[in-house]
CSV table of C-alpha atoms in Angstrom, one decimal:
chain,number,residue,atom,x,y,z
H,1,MET,CA,25.1,48.0,10.7
H,2,TYR,CA,26.4,45.1,8.7
H,3,VAL,CA,25.6,42.6,11.5
H,4,THR,CA,22.0,44.0,11.9
H,5,VAL,CA,21.4,43.5,8.2
H,6,PHE,CA,22.7,40.0,8.2
H,7,ALA,CA,20.6,39.0,11.2
H,8,ALA,CA,17.4,40.4,9.5
H,9,THR,CA,18.3,38.5,6.3
H,10,GLN,CA,18.7,35.3,8.3
H,11,GLU,CA,15.4,35.7,10.1
H,12,LEU,CA,13.7,36.4,6.8
H,13,SER,CA,15.3,33.2,5.3
H,14,ASP,CA,14.1,31.1,8.2
H,15,SER,CA,10.6,32.5,7.9
H,16,ASN,CA,10.5,31.8,4.2
H,17,THR,CA,11.6,28.2,4.9
H,18,LEU,CA,8.7,27.7,7.4
H,19,VAL,CA,6.2,29.1,4.9
H,20,SER,CA,7.6,26.9,2.2
H,21,GLU,CA,7.3,23.8,4.5
H,22,ASN,CA,3.8,24.7,5.5
H,23,ASP,CA,2.7,25.2,1.9
H,24,SER,CA,4.3,21.8,1.0
H,25,GLN,CA,2.4,20.0,3.8
H,26,GLN,CA,-0.9,21.7,2.8
H,27,ASN,CA,-0.4,20.7,-0.8
H,28,LYS,CA,0.3,17.1,0.3
H,29,THR,CA,-2.8,17.0,2.5
H,30,MET,CA,-4.8,18.4,-0.4
H,31,GLN,CA,-3.5,15.7,-2.8
H,32,LEU,CA,-4.2,12.9,-0.3
H,33,ARG,CA,-7.7,14.3,0.2
H,34,GLN,CA,-8.4,14.3,-3.5
H,35,LEU,CA,-7.1,10.8,-3.9
H,36,ALA,CA,-9.3,9.5,-1.0
H,37,LEU,CA,-12.4,11.3,-2.3
H,38,SER,CA,-11.9,10.0,-5.8
H,39,ASN,CA,-11.5,6.4,-4.6
H,40,PRO,CA,-14.9,4.8,-3.7
H,41,GLU,CA,-13.0,2.0,-1.9
H,42,TYR,CA,-11.3,4.4,0.6
H,43,VAL,CA,-11.8,2.9,4.1
H,44,VAL,CA,-11.9,5.3,7.0
H,45,CYS,CA,-8.8,5.3,9.2
H,46,ALA,CA,-8.1,6.3,12.8
H,47,GLY,CA,-6.7,9.8,12.5
H,48,ASP,CA,-9.0,10.9,9.7
H,49,VAL,CA,-10.3,14.5,10.2
H,50,TYR,CA,-13.9,15.3,9.1
H,51,ASN,CA,-16.1,18.3,9.1
H,52,LEU,CA,-19.9,18.1,9.8
H,53,SER,CA,-22.1,21.1,9.0
H,54,TYR,CA,-25.8,21.5,9.0
H,55,ASN,CA,-28.6,23.9,9.9
H,56,ALA,CA,-30.6,23.2,13.1
H,57,GLY,CA,-33.6,25.5,13.7
H,58,GLY,CA,-32.1,28.4,11.8
H,59,GLN,CA,-28.8,28.0,13.5
H,60,ALA,CA,-25.7,27.1,11.4
H,61,ILE,CA,-23.6,24.4,13.1
H,62,SER,CA,-20.2,23.3,11.9
H,63,TYR,CA,-17.5,21.4,13.7
H,64,THR,CA,-14.5,19.2,13.2
H,65,ILE,CA,-14.4,15.5,14.1
H,66,GLN,CA,-11.2,13.4,14.4
H,67,LEU,CA,-11.7,9.7,14.3
H,68,ASP,CA,-9.7,7.8,17.0
H,69,THR,CA,-8.7,4.1,17.3
H,70,SER,CA,-12.1,3.2,18.9
H,71,TYR,CA,-13.7,3.9,15.5
H,72,ARG,CA,-16.8,5.2,17.3
H,73,LEU,CA,-17.9,8.4,15.6
H,74,LYS,CA,-20.1,10.8,17.5
H,75,VAL,CA,-22.7,12.6,15.3
H,76,ALA,CA,-23.3,15.8,17.3
H,77,ASN,CA,-25.6,14.9,20.2
H,78,LEU,CA,-27.7,12.7,18.0
H,79,ALA,CA,-26.0,9.4,17.8
H,80,THR,CA,-22.7,7.5,18.1
H,81,ILE,CA,-21.9,4.9,15.3
H,82,ASN,CA,-19.2,2.3,14.9
H,83,VAL,CA,-17.5,2.9,11.5
H,84,ALA,CA,-14.7,0.3,11.7
H,85,GLY,CA,-14.0,-1.2,8.3
H,86,GLN,CA,-16.5,1.0,6.5
H,87,ARG,CA,-15.8,3.0,3.3
H,88,PHE,CA,-16.0,6.8,3.6
H,89,THR,CA,-19.0,6.8,1.2
H,90,GLN,CA,-20.9,4.5,3.7
H,91,VAL,CA,-20.0,6.6,6.7
H,92,LYS,CA,-20.9,9.8,4.9
H,93,LYS,CA,-24.4,8.4,4.1
H,94,SER,CA,-24.9,7.2,7.6
H,95,VAL,CA,-24.0,10.5,9.2
H,96,GLU,CA,-26.0,12.6,6.8
H,97,ASP,CA,-29.1,10.3,7.2
H,98,ILE,CA,-28.9,10.7,11.0
H,99,VAL,CA,-28.9,14.5,10.8
H,100,ILE,CA,-31.6,14.6,8.2
H,101,LYS,CA,-33.8,12.3,10.3
H,102,ASN,CA,-33.6,14.8,13.2
H,103,TYR,CA,-33.3,18.0,11.1
H,104,PRO,CA,-35.1,17.7,7.8
H,105,PHE,CA,-34.0,20.3,5.1
H,106,SER,CA,-30.8,20.9,7.2
H,107,ALA,CA,-28.5,21.1,4.2
H,108,VAL,CA,-26.2,18.7,6.0
H,109,GLN,CA,-22.7,18.1,4.7
H,110,PHE,CA,-20.1,15.6,6.0
H,111,THR,CA,-16.7,16.0,4.3
H,112,LEU,CA,-13.2,14.6,4.6
H,113,VAL,CA,-10.8,17.3,5.6
H,114,SER,CA,-7.6,15.4,6.0
H,115,PRO,CA,-6.9,11.7,5.5
H,116,SER,CA,-4.9,9.9,8.3
H,117,GLN,CA,-1.2,9.4,8.0
H,118,PHE,CA,0.3,6.7,10.1
H,119,LYS,CA,3.4,4.5,10.6
H,120,VAL,CA,3.7,0.9,9.5
H,121,LEU,CA,6.5,-1.4,10.8
H,122,ILE,CA,8.3,-3.4,8.1
H,123,LYS,CA,10.7,-6.2,9.2
H,124,GLY,CA,12.1,-9.5,8.1
H,125,GLU,CA,14.1,-9.7,4.9
H,126,VAL,CA,14.7,-5.9,4.6
H,127,SER,CA,17.7,-3.6,4.2
H,128,SER,CA,16.8,-2.4,7.8
H,129,VAL,CA,13.8,-2.7,10.0
H,130,SER,CA,11.8,0.5,9.3
H,131,GLU,CA,8.8,2.4,10.3
H,132,ILE,CA,7.4,3.9,7.1
H,133,ILE,CA,4.9,6.8,7.1
H,134,THR,CA,1.9,5.8,4.9
H,135,TRP,CA,-1.8,6.5,4.6
H,136,GLY,CA,-5.0,4.6,4.0
H,137,GLY,CA,-4.8,4.9,0.2
H,138,GLN,CA,-1.4,3.3,-0.2
H,139,ARG,CA,-1.1,-0.3,-1.1
H,140,LEU,CA,1.3,-2.9,0.4
H,141,SER,CA,3.5,-3.2,-2.7
H,142,GLU,CA,4.3,0.6,-2.6
H,143,CYS,CA,5.7,0.3,0.9
H,144,VAL,CA,7.5,-3.0,0.5
H,145,LYS,CA,9.6,-1.8,-2.5
H,146,GLU,CA,11.2,0.9,-0.3
H,147,VAL,CA,13.0,-1.5,2.0
H,148,ALA,CA,13.2,-4.8,0.1
H,149,THR,CA,16.5,-6.5,-0.6
H,150,GLU,CA,17.6,-8.5,-3.6
H,151,TYR,CA,16.6,-11.6,-1.6
H,152,THR,CA,13.1,-10.5,-0.6
H,153,SER,CA,10.2,-12.7,-1.6
H,154,PHE,CA,7.2,-10.9,-3.1
H,155,ARG,CA,5.2,-14.2,-3.2
H,156,SER,CA,4.8,-14.5,0.5
H,157,VAL,CA,4.4,-11.1,2.2
H,158,GLN,CA,2.7,-11.3,5.6
H,159,VAL,CA,0.6,-8.4,7.1
H,160,GLU,CA,-0.2,-8.6,10.8
H,161,SER,CA,-3.0,-6.3,11.8
H,162,ALA,CA,-3.4,-4.5,15.1
H,163,ASP,CA,-5.6,-7.3,16.5
H,164,GLY,CA,-2.9,-9.9,15.8
H,165,LYS,CA,-4.4,-11.5,12.7
H,166,ARG,CA,-1.8,-12.4,10.1
H,167,VAL,CA,-2.6,-12.8,6.4
H,168,THR,CA,-0.1,-13.8,3.6
H,169,HIS,CA,-0.3,-12.0,0.3
H,170,ASP,CA,1.2,-12.8,-3.2
H,171,LEU,CA,2.2,-9.6,-4.9
H,172,PHE,CA,2.9,-11.3,-8.1
H,173,LEU,CA,-0.8,-12.2,-8.5
H,174,ALA,CA,-1.7,-8.6,-8.1
H,175,GLN,CA,0.9,-7.4,-10.6
H,176,ARG,CA,0.3,-10.0,-13.3
H,177,TYR,CA,-3.5,-10.7,-12.9
H,178,GLY,CA,-4.8,-7.6,-11.2
H,179,ASP,CA,-5.9,-9.6,-8.1
H,180,MET,CA,-5.8,-6.5,-5.8
H,181,SER,CA,-6.9,-8.5,-2.8
H,182,GLN,CA,-3.3,-9.7,-2.8
H,183,ASP,CA,-2.1,-6.0,-2.6
H,184,PRO,CA,-4.3,-4.5,0.1
H,185,PHE,CA,-4.4,-1.0,1.4
H,186,LEU,CA,-2.4,-0.7,4.7
H,187,ARG,CA,-4.1,0.1,8.0
H,188,PRO,CA,-3.0,1.8,11.2
H,189,GLY,CA,-1.3,-0.7,13.5
H,190,ASP,CA,-0.2,-3.0,10.6
H,191,THR,CA,3.1,-4.8,10.7
H,192,VAL,CA,4.6,-6.2,7.5
H,193,ILE,CA,6.9,-9.2,7.6
H,194,LEU,CA,9.0,-10.0,4.5
H,195,GLN,CA,10.4,-13.5,3.8
H,196,ARG,CA,13.5,-14.6,1.9
H,197,TYR,CA,12.7,-16.1,-1.4
H,198,ASP,CA,13.4,-19.8,-2.0
H,199,ARG,CA,14.0,-20.0,-5.8
H,200,LYS,CA,14.4,-17.4,-8.6
H,201,VAL,CA,14.7,-18.5,-12.2
H,202,THR,CA,15.5,-16.4,-15.3
H,203,ILE,CA,13.8,-17.4,-18.6
H,204,SER,CA,15.0,-15.9,-21.8
H,205,GLY,CA,14.8,-16.5,-25.5
H,206,ALA,CA,11.7,-17.3,-27.6
H,207,VAL,CA,9.0,-16.9,-24.9
H,208,GLU,CA,6.3,-14.2,-24.7
H,209,ARG,CA,7.4,-12.9,-21.2
H,210,PRO,CA,11.1,-13.3,-20.6
H,211,GLY,CA,12.3,-12.2,-17.2
H,212,GLU,CA,13.2,-13.3,-13.7
H,213,TYR,CA,10.5,-15.1,-11.7
H,214,GLU,CA,10.1,-16.5,-8.2
H,215,LEU,CA,8.8,-20.0,-8.3
H,216,LEU,CA,6.5,-21.4,-5.6
H,217,PRO,CA,7.2,-24.9,-4.0
H,218,GLY,CA,6.1,-27.6,-6.4
H,219,GLU,CA,6.5,-25.4,-9.5
H,220,HIS,CA,9.0,-26.5,-12.2
H,221,LEU,CA,9.9,-26.0,-15.8
H,222,GLU,CA,6.3,-26.4,-17.1
H,223,GLU,CA,5.0,-23.6,-14.9
H,224,LEU,CA,8.0,-21.5,-15.7
H,225,LEU,CA,7.4,-21.8,-19.5
H,226,ASN,CA,3.7,-21.6,-19.6
H,227,LYS,CA,2.5,-19.8,-16.5
H,228,TYR,CA,5.3,-17.2,-16.0
H,229,GLY,CA,6.9,-17.1,-19.4
H,230,GLY,CA,3.5,-16.9,-21.2
H,231,GLY,CA,4.4,-19.8,-23.4
H,232,LEU,CA,6.7,-20.2,-26.4
H,233,THR,CA,6.6,-17.8,-29.3
H,234,GLN,CA,5.4,-18.9,-32.7
H,235,PHE,CA,8.9,-19.6,-34.1
H,236,ALA,CA,10.5,-21.2,-31.0
H,237,ASP,CA,12.6,-24.2,-31.5
H,238,VAL,CA,11.6,-26.7,-28.9
H,239,ASN,CA,14.6,-28.9,-29.7
H,240,THR,CA,17.1,-26.4,-28.3
H,241,ILE,CA,15.7,-25.6,-24.9
H,242,SER,CA,18.4,-25.7,-22.2
H,243,VAL,CA,18.5,-25.4,-18.5
H,244,LEU,CA,21.6,-24.0,-16.8
H,245,ARG,CA,22.1,-24.0,-13.0
H,246,LEU,CA,24.2,-21.1,-11.9
H,247,ILE,CA,24.4,-21.9,-8.2
H,248,ASN,CA,25.3,-25.4,-7.0
H,249,LEU,CA,23.0,-27.1,-4.6
H,250,GLU,CA,24.0,-29.3,-1.6
H,251,ASN,CA,24.0,-33.1,-2.0
H,252,THR,CA,24.2,-33.0,-5.8
H,253,SER,CA,27.0,-33.7,-8.3
H,254,ILE,CA,26.0,-30.8,-10.6
H,255,LYS,CA,28.6,-28.1,-10.6
H,256,SER,CA,27.9,-24.4,-10.7
H,257,GLY,CA,27.5,-23.2,-14.2
H,258,GLU,CA,26.9,-26.7,-15.6
H,259,TYR,CA,24.0,-27.5,-17.9
H,260,ILE,CA,21.5,-29.7,-16.2
H,261,SER,CA,19.9,-30.7,-19.5
H,262,ARG,CA,19.6,-29.8,-23.1
H,263,PHE,CA,16.7,-31.0,-25.2
């Protein structure tokens, strides 16, 4: 009798776990759907699931469409359109216009049921090569920070698309100046390649933006002070600026921890 009760309790526990996992997945899908629908820049992705419903000659028609990697979307038996690279708002209008053209006053509705979730490979200067599950509304920076090391460069992040095209992005420009073209949404088939940074410099004291910055080739003290540090504060004493190198470079007589200059 004791064994029977224990087994029933275990089965009930397993069942509750499955229900909880299903609820969690449904909630996540709903959240992603809301984020996609509230973002006018959301671009359709292979794996997106849509629903098309309309009235044709008094008959209610409703069916599910899943977009595949061909990006050719079949609109009932009326047309097939190529939606690659298009925003959902554009696709929605195209689909509904096609149905209305053939069935006026059809009360057509084209909705996003579930945004695609897909894997992106991230390699290079990472803690370990990883495939991260993401979706079409997540930006590059959000995925990179999960696997970056203390030596990862955020000024030269490469994204290779499924067609082999490789583009380099500067995440600092997105963070500092809001240039979101440098922090794109990821796409199915993307591979992210991280590089090792060349130089990082810390600036402190009487500057508007103290902190640690990664300098690009050709950038020196002037850029560090004015571009990255935001310039000196009102009461800064320009006669006591000092530069300290903490790591010795090859082929130089400067020792680690020695002041390069004080002025």
